XYZ file of C-alpha atoms in Angstrom:
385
model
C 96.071 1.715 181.110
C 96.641 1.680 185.199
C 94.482 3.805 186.783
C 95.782 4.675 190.529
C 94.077 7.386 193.135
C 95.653 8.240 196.076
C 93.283 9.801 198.860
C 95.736 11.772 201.281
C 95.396 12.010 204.450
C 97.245 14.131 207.587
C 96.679 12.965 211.624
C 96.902 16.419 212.497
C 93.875 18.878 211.836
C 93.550 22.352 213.170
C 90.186 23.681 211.875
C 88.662 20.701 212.998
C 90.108 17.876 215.448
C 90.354 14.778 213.898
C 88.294 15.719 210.842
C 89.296 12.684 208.478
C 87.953 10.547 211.117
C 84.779 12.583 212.422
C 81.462 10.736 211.857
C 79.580 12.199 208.642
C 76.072 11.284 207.937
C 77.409 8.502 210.080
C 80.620 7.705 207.827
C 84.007 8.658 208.860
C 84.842 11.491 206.851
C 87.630 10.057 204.290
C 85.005 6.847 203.502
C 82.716 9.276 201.191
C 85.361 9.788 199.034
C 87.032 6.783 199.059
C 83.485 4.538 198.322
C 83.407 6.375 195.358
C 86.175 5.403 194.249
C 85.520 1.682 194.931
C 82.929 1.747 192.557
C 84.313 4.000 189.910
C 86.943 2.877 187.256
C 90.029 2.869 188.956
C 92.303 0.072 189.013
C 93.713 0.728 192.833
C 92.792 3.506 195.598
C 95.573 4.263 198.011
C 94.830 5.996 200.996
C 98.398 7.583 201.805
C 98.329 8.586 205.413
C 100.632 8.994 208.994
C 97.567 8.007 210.861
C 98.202 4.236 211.972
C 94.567 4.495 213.217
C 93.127 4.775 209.725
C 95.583 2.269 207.965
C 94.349 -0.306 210.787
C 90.474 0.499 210.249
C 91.439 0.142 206.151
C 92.451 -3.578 206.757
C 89.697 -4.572 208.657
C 87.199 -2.915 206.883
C 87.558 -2.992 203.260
C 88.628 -6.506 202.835
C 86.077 -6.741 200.509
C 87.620 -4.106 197.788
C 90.646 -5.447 196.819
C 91.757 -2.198 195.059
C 91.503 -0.284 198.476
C 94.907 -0.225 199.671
C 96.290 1.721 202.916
C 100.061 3.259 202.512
C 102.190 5.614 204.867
C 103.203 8.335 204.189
C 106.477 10.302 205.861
C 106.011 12.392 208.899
C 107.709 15.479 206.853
C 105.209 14.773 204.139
C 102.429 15.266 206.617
C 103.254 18.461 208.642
C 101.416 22.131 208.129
C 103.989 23.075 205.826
C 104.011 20.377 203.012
C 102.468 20.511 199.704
C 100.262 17.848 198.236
C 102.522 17.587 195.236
C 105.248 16.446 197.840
C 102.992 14.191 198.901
C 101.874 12.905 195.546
C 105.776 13.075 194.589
C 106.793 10.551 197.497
C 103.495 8.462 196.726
C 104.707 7.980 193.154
C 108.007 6.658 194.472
C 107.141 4.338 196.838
C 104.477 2.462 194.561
C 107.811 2.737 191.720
C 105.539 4.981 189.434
C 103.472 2.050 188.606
C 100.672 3.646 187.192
C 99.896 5.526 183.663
C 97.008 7.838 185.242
C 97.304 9.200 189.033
C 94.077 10.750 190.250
C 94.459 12.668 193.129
C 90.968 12.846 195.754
C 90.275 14.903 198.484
C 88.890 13.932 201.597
C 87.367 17.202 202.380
C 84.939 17.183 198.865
C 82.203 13.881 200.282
C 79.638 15.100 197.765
C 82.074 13.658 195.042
C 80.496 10.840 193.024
C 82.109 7.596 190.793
C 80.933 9.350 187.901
C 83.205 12.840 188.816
C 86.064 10.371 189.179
C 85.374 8.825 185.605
C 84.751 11.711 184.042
C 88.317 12.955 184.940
C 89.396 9.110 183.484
C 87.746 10.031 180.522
C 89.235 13.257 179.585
C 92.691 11.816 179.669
C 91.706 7.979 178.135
C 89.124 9.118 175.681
C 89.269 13.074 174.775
C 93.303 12.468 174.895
C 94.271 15.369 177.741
C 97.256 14.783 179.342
C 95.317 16.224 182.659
C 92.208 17.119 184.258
C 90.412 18.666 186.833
C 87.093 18.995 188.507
C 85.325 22.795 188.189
C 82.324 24.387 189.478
C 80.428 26.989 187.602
C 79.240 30.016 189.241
C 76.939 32.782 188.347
C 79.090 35.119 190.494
C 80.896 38.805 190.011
C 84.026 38.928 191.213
C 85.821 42.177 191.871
C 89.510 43.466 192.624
C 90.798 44.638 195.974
C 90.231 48.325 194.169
C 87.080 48.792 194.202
C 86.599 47.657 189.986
C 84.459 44.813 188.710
C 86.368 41.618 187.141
C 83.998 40.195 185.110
C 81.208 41.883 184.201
C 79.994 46.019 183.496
C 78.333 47.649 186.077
C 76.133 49.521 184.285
C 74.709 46.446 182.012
C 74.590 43.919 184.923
C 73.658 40.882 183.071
C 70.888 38.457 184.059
C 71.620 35.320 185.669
C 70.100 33.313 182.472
C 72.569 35.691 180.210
C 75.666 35.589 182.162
C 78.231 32.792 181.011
C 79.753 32.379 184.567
C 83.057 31.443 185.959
C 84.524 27.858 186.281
C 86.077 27.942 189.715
C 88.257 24.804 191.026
C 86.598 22.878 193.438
C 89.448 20.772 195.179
C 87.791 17.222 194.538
C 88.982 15.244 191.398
C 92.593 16.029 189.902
C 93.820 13.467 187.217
C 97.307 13.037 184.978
C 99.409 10.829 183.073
C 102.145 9.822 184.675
C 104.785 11.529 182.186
C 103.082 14.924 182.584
C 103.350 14.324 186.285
C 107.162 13.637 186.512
C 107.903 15.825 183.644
C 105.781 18.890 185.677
C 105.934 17.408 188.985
C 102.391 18.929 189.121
C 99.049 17.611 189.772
C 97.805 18.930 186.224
C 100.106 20.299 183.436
C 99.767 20.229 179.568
C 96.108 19.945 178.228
C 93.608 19.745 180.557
C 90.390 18.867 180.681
C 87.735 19.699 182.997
C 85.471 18.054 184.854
C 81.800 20.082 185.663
C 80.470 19.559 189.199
C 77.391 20.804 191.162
C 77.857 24.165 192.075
C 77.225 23.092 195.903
C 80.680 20.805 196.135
C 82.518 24.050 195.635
C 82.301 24.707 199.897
C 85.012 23.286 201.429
C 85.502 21.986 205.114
C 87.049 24.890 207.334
C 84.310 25.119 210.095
C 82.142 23.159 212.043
C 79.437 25.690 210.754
C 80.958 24.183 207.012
C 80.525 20.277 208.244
C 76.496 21.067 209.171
C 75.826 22.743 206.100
C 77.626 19.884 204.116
C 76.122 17.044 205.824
C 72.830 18.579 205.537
C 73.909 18.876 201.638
C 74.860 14.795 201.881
C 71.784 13.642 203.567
C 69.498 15.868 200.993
C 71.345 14.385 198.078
C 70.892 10.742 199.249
C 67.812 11.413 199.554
C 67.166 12.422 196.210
C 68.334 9.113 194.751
C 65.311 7.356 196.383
C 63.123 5.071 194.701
C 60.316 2.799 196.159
C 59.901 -0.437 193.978
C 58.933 -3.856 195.255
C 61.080 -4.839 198.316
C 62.981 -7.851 198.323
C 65.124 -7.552 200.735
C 65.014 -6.348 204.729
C 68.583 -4.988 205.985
C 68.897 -4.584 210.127
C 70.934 -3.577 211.992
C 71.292 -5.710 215.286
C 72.003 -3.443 218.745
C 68.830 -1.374 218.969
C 66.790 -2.836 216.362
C 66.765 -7.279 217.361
C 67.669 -5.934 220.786
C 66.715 -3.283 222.972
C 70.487 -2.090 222.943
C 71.330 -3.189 226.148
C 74.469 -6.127 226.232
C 74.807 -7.892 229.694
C 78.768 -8.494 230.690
C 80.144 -10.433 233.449
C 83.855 -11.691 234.174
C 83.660 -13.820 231.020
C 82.695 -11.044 228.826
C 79.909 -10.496 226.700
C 77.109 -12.643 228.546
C 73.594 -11.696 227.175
C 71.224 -9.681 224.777
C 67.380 -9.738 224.661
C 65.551 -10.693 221.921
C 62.016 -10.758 221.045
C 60.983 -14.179 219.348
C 58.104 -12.497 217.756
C 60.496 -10.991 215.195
C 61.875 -14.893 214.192
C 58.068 -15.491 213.068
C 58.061 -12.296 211.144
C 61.114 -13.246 209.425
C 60.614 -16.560 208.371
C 57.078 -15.269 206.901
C 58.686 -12.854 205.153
C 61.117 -15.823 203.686
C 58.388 -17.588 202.556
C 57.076 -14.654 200.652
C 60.270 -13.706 198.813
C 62.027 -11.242 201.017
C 65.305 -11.975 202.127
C 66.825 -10.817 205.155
C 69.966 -9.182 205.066
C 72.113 -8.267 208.723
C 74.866 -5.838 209.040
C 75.955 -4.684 212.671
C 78.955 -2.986 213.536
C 79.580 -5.590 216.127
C 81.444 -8.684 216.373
C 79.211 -11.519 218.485
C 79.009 -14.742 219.312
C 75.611 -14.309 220.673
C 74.937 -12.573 217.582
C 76.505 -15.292 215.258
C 74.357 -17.752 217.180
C 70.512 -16.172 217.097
C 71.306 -15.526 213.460
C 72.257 -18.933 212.350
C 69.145 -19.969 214.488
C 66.850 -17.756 212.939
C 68.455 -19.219 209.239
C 69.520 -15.811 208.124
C 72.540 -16.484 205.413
C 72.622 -12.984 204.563
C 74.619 -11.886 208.253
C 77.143 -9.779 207.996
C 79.406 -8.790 211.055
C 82.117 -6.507 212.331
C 81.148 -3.969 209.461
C 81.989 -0.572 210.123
C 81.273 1.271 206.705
C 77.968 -0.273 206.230
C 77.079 1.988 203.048
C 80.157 0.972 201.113
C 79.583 -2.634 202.288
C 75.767 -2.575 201.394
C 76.585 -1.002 198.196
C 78.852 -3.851 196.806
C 76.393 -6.772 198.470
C 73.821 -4.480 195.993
C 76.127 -5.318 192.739
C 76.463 -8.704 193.932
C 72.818 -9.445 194.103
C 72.283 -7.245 190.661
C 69.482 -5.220 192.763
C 69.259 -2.141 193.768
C 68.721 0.625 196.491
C 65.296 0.910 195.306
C 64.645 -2.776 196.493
C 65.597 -2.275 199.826
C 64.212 -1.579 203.442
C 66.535 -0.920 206.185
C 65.851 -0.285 210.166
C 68.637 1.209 211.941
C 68.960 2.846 215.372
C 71.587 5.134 215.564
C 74.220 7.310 213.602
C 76.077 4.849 212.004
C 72.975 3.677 209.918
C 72.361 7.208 208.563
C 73.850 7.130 205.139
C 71.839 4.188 204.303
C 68.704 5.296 205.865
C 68.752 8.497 203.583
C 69.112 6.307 200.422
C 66.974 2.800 200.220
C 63.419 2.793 198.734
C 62.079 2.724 202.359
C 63.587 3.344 205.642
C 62.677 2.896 209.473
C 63.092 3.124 213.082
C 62.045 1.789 216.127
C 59.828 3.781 218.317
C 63.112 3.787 220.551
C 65.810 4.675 218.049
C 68.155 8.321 218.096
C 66.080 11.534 217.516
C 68.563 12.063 215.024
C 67.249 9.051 213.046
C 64.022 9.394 213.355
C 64.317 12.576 211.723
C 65.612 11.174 208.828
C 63.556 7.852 208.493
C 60.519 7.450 206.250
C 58.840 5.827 209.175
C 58.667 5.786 212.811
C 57.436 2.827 214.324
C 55.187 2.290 217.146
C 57.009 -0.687 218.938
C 60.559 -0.321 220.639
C 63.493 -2.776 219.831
C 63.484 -6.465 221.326
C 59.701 -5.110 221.299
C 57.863 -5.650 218.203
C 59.493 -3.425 215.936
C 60.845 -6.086 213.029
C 57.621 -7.987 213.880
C 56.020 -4.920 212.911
C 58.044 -4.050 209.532
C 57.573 -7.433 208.682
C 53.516 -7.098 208.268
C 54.368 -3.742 206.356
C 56.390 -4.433 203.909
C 53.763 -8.068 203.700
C 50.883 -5.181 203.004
C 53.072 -3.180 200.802
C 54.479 -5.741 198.506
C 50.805 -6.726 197.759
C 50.399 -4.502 195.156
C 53.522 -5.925 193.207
């Protein structure tokens, strides 16, 4: 059984400018989404789109996944005006219908996990629905525009532990098989299943008010996945945490960064110790290539852009997990996987931003002590291992 997604996407966004594209928790927008569905069940993820910019970031960046796929989508398809089951309609055609279950995934719903997408995979390949869909239950009363109560007596208002509740569509996970689709040309028809989600993924993008509450919402649930268990392995970022995020250019280009050859020591100690040293920068350097191969570190990783989605499958790879990791990052982009390894820090120097979220603060600057410095903690930490 082929199991296909496809993640639309439009260029154009009214509510907010360039939303698919806007930095969350220091991922574009569309990469929450679409990282879950890397590491759920799906056979191939197409992210069906007008924007060129996004099809050229896909090819770059997710080299890696070879079910991620990038696919565009006609300009009529992507207007105001058109429906997603026009979109989904002209997505089935131009991959030939080859699939037997098309999930659809919203960009706008980033607190949607691998597990929501299986779930909807097993409702049609297991429980034998035909569709599915993804609901929230809410303990709310819902009344009509005349003034009378929907679902519940006024005069024996129920208690919240009494009250059954509504399942309400959230907008994140849709799933059929593919004749139900081009029988109903619908994204669910037939029996359908449905898929419970927390009651928080039922707010949806509009507002910039909306993107602070969610991103709050992200960052809090990251968070919660955090476990602290012996670390055995150091992830840095480069610009801001080897360096003090200054790059010196002349005619030739990129000419110089500082480094601080008290952090080599630090590393190699750590080495010798069992900690290995993994780097993932956002930048593509020479001067970068170079000082890691001199400093020995195999684990360097560069030109990565979606480092969460990257770190996650070097994770799988090494059969370890979050819980195992320490990561120092600097700015933004090093956010989502700040909120979620076992420990997580900054240098003295970094973004207030990230400093709010770190578990520590350090007391040294970058290209100033700061690995040096993480280095003798996580030494004193792993001690009682």
């Amino acid at each position: 059984m082929k199991k296909v997604a496809i993640i639309p996407l439009r260029k154009g966004s009214k509510g907010i400018p360039g939303k698919n594209k806007k930095k969350m928790l220091g991922r574009p927008l569309f990469s929450w989404v679409l990282g879950a569905a890397i590491f759920s069940d799906l056979d191939e993820v197409y992210v069906f789109t007008d924007d060129d910019e996004i099809l050229n970031f896909l090819s770059k960046e997710y080299h890696w996944a070879s079910k991620v796929k990038g696919l565009r989508r006609n300009d009529e398809n992507a207007n105001d005006t058109a429906s997603t089951e026009n979109a989904m309609l002209e997505f089935a055609e131009k991959i030939n219908h080859d699939f037997d279950v098309l999930c659809l995934l919203q960009a706008t719903s980033p607190l949607t996990t691998s597990q929501d997408i299986n779930n909807a995979l097993f409702q049609i390949s297991v429980e034998g629905k035909t569709s599915a869909l993804s609901v929230v239950k809410t303990h709310r009363f819902t009344w009509n525009a005349d003034g009378t109560p929907q679902n519940y007596d006024i005069f024996n208002r129920p208690r919240r532990q009494d009250f059954a509740g509504l399942l309400m569509e959230n907008g994140a996970v849709y799933a059929t098989t593919k004749d139900a689709f081009i029988k109903s040309k619908n994204r669910v028809s037939e029996t359908i299943g449905l898929v419970e989600m927390p009651e928080e993924t039922l707010m949806e993008i509009d507002s910039l008010s909306d993107w602070t509450i969610i991103e709050n919402l992200l960052a809090e649930r990251q968070k919660s996945f955090k476990k602290q268990e012996r670390i055995n392995y150091l992830v840095l970022d480069v610009d801001g945490v080897f360096t003090d995020g200054c790059v010196y250019y002349g005619a030739e280009g990129e000419l110089m960064k500082k480094f601080d050859m008290r952090d080599g020591m630090g590393l190699e100690i750590l080495r010798q110790n069992r900690v290995e040293v993994v780097v993932v920068t956002s930048e593509n350097s020479d001067l970068v290539a170079k000082r890691m191969q001199k400093l020995q570190i195999k684990h360097t990783f560069l030109g990565v852009k979606d480092k969460y989605s990257f770190l996650q499958n070097f994770i799988n790879q090494q059969q370890t997990s979050w819980a195992n990791l320490a990561y120092v990052g600097d700015d933004v982009n090093d956010l989502a996987n700040l909120c979620t390894v076992g420990w997580s820090f900054a240098p003295a120097n970094a973004t207030s931003i990230v400093k709010q979220q770190v578990d520590f603060t350090l007391s040294n600057n970058s290209a100033a002590g700061a690995i040096r410095e993480v280095c003798e903690w996580i030494m004193n930490y792993n001690k009682r291992f």
